[in-house]
Short mmCIF file of C-alpha atoms in Angstrom, two decimals:
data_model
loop_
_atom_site.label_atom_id
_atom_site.label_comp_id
_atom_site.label_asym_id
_atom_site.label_seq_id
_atom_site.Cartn_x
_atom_site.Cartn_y
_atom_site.Cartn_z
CA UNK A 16 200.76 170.77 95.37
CA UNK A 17 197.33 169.45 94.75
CA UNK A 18 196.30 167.05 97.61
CA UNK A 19 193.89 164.34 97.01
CA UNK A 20 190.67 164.05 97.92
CA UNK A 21 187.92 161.93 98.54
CA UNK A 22 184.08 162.17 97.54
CA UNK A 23 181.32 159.84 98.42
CA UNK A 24 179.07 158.75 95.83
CA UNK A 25 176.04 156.61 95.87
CA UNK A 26 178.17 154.84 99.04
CA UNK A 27 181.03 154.58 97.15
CA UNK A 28 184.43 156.30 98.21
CA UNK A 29 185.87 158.10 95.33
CA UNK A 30 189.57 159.35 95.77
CA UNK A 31 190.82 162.33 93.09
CA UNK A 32 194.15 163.43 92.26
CA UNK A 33 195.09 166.07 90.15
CA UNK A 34 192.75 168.28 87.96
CA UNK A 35 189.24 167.58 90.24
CA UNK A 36 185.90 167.56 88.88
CA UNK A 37 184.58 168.74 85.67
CA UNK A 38 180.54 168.56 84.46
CA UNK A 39 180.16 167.19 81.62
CA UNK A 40 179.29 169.43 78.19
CA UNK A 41 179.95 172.05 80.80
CA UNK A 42 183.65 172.60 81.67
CA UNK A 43 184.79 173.59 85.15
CA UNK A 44 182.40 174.09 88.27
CA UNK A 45 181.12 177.23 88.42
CA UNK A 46 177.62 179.40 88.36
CA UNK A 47 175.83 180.52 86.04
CA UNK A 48 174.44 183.87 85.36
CA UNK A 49 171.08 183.93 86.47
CA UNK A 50 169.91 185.76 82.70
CA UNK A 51 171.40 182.51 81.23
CA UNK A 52 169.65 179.88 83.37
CA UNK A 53 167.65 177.34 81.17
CA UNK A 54 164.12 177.28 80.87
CA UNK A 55 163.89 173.37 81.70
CA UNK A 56 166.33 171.52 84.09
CA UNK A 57 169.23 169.76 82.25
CA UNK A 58 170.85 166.71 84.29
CA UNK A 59 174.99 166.48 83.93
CA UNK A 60 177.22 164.25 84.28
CA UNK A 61 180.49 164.39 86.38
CA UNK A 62 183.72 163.47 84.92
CA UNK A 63 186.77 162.68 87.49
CA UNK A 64 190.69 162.04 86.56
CA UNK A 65 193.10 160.08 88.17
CA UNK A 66 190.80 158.29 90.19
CA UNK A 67 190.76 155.55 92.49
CA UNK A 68 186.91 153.70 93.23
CA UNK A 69 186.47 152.12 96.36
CA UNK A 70 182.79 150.26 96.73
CA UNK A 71 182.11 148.82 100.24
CA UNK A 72 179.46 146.91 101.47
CA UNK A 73 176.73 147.63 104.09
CA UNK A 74 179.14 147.07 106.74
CA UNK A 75 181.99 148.99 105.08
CA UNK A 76 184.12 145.72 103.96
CA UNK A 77 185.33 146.84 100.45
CA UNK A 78 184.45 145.20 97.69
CA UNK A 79 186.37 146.33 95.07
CA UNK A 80 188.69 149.17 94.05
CA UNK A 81 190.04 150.11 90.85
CA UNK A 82 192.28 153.34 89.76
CA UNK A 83 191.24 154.86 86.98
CA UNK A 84 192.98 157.46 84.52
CA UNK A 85 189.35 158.82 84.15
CA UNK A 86 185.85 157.96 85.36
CA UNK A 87 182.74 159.54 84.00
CA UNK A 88 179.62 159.41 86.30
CA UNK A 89 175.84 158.89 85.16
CA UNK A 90 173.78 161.85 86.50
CA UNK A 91 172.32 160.01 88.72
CA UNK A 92 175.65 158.33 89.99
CA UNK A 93 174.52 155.07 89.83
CA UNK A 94 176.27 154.10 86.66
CA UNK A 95 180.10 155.22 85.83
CA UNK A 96 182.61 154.33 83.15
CA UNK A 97 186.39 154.30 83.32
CA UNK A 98 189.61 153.99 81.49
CA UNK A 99 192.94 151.90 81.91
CA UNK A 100 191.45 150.22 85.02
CA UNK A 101 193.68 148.55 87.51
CA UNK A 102 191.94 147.05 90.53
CA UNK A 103 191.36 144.71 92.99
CA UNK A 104 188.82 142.33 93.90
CA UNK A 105 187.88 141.67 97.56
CA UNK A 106 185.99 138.87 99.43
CA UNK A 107 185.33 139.05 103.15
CA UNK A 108 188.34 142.06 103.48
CA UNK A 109 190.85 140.02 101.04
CA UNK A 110 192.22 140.98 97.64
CA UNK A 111 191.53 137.53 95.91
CA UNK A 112 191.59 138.83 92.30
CA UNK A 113 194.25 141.63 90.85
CA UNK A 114 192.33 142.64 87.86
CA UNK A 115 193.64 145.23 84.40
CA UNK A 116 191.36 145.55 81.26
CA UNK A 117 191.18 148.73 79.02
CA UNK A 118 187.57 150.03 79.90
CA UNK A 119 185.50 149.52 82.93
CA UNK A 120 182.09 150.34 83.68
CA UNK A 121 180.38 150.65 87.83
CA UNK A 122 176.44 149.57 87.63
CA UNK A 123 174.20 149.01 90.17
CA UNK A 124 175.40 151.64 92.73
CA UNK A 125 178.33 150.28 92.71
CA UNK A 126 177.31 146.55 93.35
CA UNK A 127 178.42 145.46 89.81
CA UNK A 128 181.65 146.29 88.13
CA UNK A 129 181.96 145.27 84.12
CA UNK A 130 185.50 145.22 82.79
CA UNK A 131 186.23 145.22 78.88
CA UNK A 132 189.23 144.31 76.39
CA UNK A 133 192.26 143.06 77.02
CA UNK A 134 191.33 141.62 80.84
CA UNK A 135 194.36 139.94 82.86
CA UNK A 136 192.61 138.57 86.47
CA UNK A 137 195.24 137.10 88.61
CA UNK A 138 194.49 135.39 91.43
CA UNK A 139 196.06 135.84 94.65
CA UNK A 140 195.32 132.64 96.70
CA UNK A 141 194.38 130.18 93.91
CA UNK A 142 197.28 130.60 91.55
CA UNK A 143 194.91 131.31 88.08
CA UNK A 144 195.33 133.78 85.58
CA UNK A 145 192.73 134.71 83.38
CA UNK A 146 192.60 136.47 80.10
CA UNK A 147 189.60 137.91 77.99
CA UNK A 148 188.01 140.67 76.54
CA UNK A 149 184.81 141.17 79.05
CA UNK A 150 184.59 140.63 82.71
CA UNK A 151 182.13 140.92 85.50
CA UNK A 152 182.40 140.93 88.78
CA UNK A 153 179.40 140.86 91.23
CA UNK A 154 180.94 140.38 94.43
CA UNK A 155 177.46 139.95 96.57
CA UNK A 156 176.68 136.70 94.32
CA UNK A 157 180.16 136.17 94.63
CA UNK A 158 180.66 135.06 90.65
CA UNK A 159 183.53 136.61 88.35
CA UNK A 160 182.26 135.85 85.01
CA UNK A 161 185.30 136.20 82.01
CA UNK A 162 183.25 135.65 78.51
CA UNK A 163 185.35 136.36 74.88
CA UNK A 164 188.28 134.43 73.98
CA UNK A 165 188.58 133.60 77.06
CA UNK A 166 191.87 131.41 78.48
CA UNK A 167 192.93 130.02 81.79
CA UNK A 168 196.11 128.95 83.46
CA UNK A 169 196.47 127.47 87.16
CA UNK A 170 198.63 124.87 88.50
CA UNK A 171 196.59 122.20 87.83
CA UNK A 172 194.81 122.70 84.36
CA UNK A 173 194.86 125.36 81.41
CA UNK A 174 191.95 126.26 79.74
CA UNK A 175 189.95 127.69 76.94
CA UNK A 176 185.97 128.60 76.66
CA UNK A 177 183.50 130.72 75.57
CA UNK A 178 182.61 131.86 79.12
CA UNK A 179 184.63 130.97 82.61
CA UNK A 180 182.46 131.32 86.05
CA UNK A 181 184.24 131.73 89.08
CA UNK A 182 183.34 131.03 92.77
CA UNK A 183 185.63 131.67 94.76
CA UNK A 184 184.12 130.88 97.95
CA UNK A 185 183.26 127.53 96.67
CA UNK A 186 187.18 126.82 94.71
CA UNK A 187 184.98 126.26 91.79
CA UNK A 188 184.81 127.28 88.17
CA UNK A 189 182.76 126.68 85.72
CA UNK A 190 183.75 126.37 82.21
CA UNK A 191 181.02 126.58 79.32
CA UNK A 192 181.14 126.48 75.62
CA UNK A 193 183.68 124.94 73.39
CA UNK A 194 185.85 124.06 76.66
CA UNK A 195 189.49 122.56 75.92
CA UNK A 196 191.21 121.58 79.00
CA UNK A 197 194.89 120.09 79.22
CA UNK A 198 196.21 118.96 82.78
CA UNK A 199 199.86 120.32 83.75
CA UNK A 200 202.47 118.28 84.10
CA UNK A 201 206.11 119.02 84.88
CA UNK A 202 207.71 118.33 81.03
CA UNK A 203 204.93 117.31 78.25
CA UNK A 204 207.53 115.76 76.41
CA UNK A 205 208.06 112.88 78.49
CA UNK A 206 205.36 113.56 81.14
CA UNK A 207 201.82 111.96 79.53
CA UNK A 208 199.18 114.57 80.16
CA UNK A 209 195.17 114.57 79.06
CA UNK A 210 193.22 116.98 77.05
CA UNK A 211 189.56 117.30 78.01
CA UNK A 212 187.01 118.61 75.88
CA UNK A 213 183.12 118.97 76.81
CA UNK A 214 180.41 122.15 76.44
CA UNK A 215 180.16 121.96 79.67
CA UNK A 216 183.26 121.18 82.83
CA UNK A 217 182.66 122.34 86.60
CA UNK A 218 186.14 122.71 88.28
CA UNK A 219 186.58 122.15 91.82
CA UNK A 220 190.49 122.69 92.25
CA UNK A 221 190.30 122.27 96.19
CA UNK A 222 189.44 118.51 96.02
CA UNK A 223 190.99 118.40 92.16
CA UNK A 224 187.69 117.19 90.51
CA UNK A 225 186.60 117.97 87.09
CA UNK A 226 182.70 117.32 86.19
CA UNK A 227 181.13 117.55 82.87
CA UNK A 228 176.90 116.23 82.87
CA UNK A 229 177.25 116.58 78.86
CA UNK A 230 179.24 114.30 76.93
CA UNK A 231 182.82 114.28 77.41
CA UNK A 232 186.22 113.44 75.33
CA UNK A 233 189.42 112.68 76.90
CA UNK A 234 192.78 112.60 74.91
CA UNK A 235 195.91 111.18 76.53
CA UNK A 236 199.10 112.36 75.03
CA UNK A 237 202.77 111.12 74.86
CA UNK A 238 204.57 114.45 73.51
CA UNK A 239 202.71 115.45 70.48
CA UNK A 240 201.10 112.06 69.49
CA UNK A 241 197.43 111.10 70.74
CA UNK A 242 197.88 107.60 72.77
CA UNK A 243 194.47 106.86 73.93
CA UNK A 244 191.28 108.18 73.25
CA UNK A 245 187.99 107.77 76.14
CA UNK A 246 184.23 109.23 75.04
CA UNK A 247 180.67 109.41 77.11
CA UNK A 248 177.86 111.20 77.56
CA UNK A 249 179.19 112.60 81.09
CA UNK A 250 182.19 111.97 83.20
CA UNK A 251 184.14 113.03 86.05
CA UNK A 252 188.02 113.68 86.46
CA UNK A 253 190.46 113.22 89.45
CA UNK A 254 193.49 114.94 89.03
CA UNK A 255 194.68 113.96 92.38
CA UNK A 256 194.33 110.58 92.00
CA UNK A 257 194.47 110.55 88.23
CA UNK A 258 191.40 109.04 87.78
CA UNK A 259 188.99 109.54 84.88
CA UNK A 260 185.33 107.97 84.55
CA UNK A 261 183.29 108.00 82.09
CA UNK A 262 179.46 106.88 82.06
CA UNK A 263 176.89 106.22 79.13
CA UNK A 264 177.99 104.45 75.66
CA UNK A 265 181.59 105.16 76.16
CA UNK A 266 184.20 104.08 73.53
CA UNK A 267 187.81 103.95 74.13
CA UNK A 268 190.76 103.34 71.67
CA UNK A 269 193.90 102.56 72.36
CA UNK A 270 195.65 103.76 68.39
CA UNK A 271 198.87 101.64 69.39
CA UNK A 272 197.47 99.06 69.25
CA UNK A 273 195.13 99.24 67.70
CA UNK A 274 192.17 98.16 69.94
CA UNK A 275 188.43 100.01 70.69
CA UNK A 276 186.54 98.97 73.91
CA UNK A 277 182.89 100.02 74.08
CA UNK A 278 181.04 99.49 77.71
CA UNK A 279 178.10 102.09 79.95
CA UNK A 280 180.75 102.74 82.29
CA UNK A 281 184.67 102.48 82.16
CA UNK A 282 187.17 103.60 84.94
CA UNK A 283 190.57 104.70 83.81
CA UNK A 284 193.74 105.08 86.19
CA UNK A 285 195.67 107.01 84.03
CA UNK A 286 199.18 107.03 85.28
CA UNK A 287 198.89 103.34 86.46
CA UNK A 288 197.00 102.53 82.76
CA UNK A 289 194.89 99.98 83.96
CA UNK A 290 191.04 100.14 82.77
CA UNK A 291 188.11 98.77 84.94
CA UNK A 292 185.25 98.20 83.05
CA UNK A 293 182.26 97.05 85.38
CA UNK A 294 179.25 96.88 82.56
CA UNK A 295 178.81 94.97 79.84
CA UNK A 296 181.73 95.57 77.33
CA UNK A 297 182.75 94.77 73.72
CA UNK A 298 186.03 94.98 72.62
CA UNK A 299 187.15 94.58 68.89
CA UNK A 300 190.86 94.16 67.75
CA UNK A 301 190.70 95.39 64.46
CA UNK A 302 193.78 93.54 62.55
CA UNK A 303 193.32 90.37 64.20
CA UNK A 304 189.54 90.40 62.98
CA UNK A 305 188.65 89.61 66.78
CA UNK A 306 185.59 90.57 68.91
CA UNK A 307 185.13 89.74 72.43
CA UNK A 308 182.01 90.35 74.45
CA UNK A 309 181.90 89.86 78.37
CA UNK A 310 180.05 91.05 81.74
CA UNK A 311 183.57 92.48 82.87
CA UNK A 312 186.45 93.30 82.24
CA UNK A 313 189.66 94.76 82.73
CA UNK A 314 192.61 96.64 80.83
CA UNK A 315 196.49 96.56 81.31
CA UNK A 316 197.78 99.66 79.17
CA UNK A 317 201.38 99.18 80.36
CA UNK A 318 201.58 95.00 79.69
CA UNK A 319 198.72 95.10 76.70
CA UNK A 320 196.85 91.90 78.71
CA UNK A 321 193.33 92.17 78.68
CA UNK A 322 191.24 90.00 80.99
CA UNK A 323 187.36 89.61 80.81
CA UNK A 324 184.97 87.22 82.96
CA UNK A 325 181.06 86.05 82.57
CA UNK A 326 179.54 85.07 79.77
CA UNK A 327 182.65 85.51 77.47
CA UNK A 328 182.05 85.13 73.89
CA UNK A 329 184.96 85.68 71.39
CA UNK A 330 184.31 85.62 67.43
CA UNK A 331 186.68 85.67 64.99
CA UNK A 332 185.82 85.99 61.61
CA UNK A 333 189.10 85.10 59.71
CA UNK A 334 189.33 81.95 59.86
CA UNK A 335 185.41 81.96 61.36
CA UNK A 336 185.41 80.80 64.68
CA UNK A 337 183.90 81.18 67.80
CA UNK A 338 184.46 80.90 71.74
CA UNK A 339 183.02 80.69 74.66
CA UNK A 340 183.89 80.35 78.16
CA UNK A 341 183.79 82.22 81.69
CA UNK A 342 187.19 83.75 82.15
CA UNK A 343 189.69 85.01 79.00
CA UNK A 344 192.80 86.43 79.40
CA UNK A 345 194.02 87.91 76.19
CA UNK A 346 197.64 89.02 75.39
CA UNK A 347 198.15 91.15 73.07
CA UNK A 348 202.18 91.22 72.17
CA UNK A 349 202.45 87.20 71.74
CA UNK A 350 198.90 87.44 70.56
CA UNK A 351 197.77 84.48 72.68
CA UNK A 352 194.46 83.74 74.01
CA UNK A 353 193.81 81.85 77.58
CA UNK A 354 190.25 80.44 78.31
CA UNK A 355 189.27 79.07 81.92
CA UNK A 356 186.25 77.02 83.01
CA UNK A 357 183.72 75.39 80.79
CA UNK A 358 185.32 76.34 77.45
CA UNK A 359 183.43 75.40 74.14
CA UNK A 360 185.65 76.23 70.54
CA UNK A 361 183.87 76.04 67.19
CA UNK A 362 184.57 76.57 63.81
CA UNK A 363 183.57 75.96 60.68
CA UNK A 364 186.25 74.74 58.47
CA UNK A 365 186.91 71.87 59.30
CA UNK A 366 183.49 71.93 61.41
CA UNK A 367 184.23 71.52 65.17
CA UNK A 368 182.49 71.35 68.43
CA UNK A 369 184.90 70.41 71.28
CA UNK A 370 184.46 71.48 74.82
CA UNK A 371 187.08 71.61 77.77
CA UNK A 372 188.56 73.23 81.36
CA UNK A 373 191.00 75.02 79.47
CA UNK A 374 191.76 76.13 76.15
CA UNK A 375 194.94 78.50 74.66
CA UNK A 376 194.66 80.01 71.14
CA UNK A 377 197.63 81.19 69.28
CA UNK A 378 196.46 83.95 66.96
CA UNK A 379 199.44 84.30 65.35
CA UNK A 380 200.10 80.77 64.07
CA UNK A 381 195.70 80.61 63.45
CA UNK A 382 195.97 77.57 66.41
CA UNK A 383 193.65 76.22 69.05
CA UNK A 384 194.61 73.89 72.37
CA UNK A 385 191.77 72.50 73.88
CA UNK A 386 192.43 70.61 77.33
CA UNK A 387 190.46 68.62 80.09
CA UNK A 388 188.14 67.43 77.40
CA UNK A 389 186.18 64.12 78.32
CA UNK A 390 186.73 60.94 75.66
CA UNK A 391 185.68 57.73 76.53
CA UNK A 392 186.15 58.38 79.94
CA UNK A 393 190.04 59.75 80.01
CA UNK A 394 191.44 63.16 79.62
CA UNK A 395 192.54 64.33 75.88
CA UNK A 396 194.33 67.60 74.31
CA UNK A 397 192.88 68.53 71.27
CA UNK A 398 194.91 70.87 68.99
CA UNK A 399 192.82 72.68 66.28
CA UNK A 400 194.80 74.16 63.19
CA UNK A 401 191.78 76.05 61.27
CA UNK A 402 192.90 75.50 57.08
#
């Protein structure tokens, strides 16, 4: 019975079982007859089966260590490829990534490890799985970087992108080119859950933040059909606290509705579907030919009542009107509009200027109640019935 053995080689540990060690273009070890000697030196290659790699560090804390059906070694042993690798990935003594692919490739004395086709990383403490077709893994950066066709699964998101960058020390990834992120949820078919798209998302999934500094689109879905749709140039995501915010010309539109807010900044709790919107905002209701503009604002998903405050100014051009005043509270389902404090309606046909504490439109039945109005010295209620 052959025993194994181990070799060091440029300070890695190289274990061999089975057939040993052949030079390449050569065949077995063995000398040559001095009358056949070359006349110049020729540098070989060494060729191993069965293999297993170890590559520690300085202090002789592995770094990695993949079995091998074959390796072949550069002749200067600083570069070696292998076939059907299975390995490991360490960090500070730890296997943190279980790691397959179909080719491999050592550079770098060992430093650098390059993985190719059909790669399946697992990780041991953070729950991911990995898939692509190149990986590499350079342990003293501490970066696993997974580019081609590359997807992602954890507990918290799955993913797709041209390119995935791990840091494992950090619990962050980062996700670049063409990235399409869905959250998890227990059952998508009655669970809502959000698909994220950006060139660029930084994962942190120890405090469950997402970060993307290029613009960003957010899909909510209900099953297979798109509820709500958010869009800026940058945002961030809390999957903890299922929180999304978005910053710089963001849209959102709510297709039930239908209804499209526009605002610099806009704060979504998702599972509680209320929208803050802190900036300037403009929202338009389509169908009811309805635009309201405000300092502020805020959005109940769940009840379809918006409310915005300061310097509210709501223009409707069928029939043309126009309002202003400093609170409005709009529902949506009875279609009814409530305006507090210093309330001025106009419209054009017939032509009207009336002013009031409080006024309630009707949308639906094209009516206006304006109260707390001032004539000849006694309080009036003027109702408005555009032709």
């Amino acid at each position: 019975m052959v025993k194994p053995r181990q070799i060091a080689i440029g300070g890695m540990v190289v274990t061999v079982i089975g057939l040993g060690a052949y030079w390449l273009g050569i065949g077995p070890l063995a000398p040559s007859p001095p009358s056949e000697a070359p006349t110049e030196d020729v540098e070989t290659g060494l060729t191993l089966r069965n293999v297993t790699l170890e590559q520690p560090d300085e202090n002789g804390v592995l770094l990695w260590r993949v079995k091998a059906e074959e390796a072949n070694y550069s002749p200067d042993r600083s570069i070696a490829t292998f076939t059907r690798p299975d390995g490991e990935l360490f960090q500070d003594g730890e296997v943190i990534y279980n790691v397959t692919a179909d080719t491999g490739e050592m550079r770098d004395n060992g430093n650098t490890i390059v993985l190719r086709g059909n790669i399946v990383a697992k990780g041991i403490k953070n729950g991911a799985i990995l898939r692509g077709n190149e990986m590499e893994w350079r342990p003293q950066a501490d970066v696993l970087v997974i580019r081609q066709d590359v997807t992602g699964s954890h507990p918290q998101l799955r993913a797709t992108a041209d390119e995935f960058r791990v840091f494992n020390r950090q619990n962050r990834m980062e996700l670049q080119g063409n990235v399409v992120a869905n959250t998890v949820v227990e059952d998508p078919k009655t669970d809502p859950w959000l698909k994220l798209q950006a060139q660029e998302l930084a994962w942190d999934w120890d405090q469950e933040r997402i970060d993307s500094p290029q613009p960003l689109r957010i899909e909510q879905f209900k099953d297979t059909t798109i509820t709500e749709v958010v869009q800026g140039q940058r945002g961030q995501v809390n999957l903890g606290d299922n929180l999304a915010t978005l910053q710089g010309s963001v849209t959102m539109q709510i297709l039930d509705i239908p209804l499209t807010a526009n605002s610099e900044e806009l704060e979504w709790r998702v599972a509680e579907g209320q929208i803050n919107l802190n900036q300037p905002l403009t929202v338009t209701h389509p169908t009811q030919n309805l635009v309201v503009t405000a300092r502020q604002g805020t959005m109940n998903l769940a009840d379809e009542v918006i409310t915005v405050s300061q310097d509210v100014v709501a223009v409707r051009q069928q029939p043309q009107s126009r309002l202003t005043t400093d609170r409005l509270t709009w529902t949506i389902p009875s279609q009814t509009l409530l305006a507090e404090g210093r309330v001025n309606y106009q419209q054009t046909n017939p032509a009207l200027n009336l002013s009031g504490s409080q006024g309630i439109g009707r949308l639906r039945e094209g009516t206006f109640v304006v109260e707390g109005g001032q004539d000849n010295g006694g309080q009036v209620v003027t109702e408005i019935v555009p032709n």
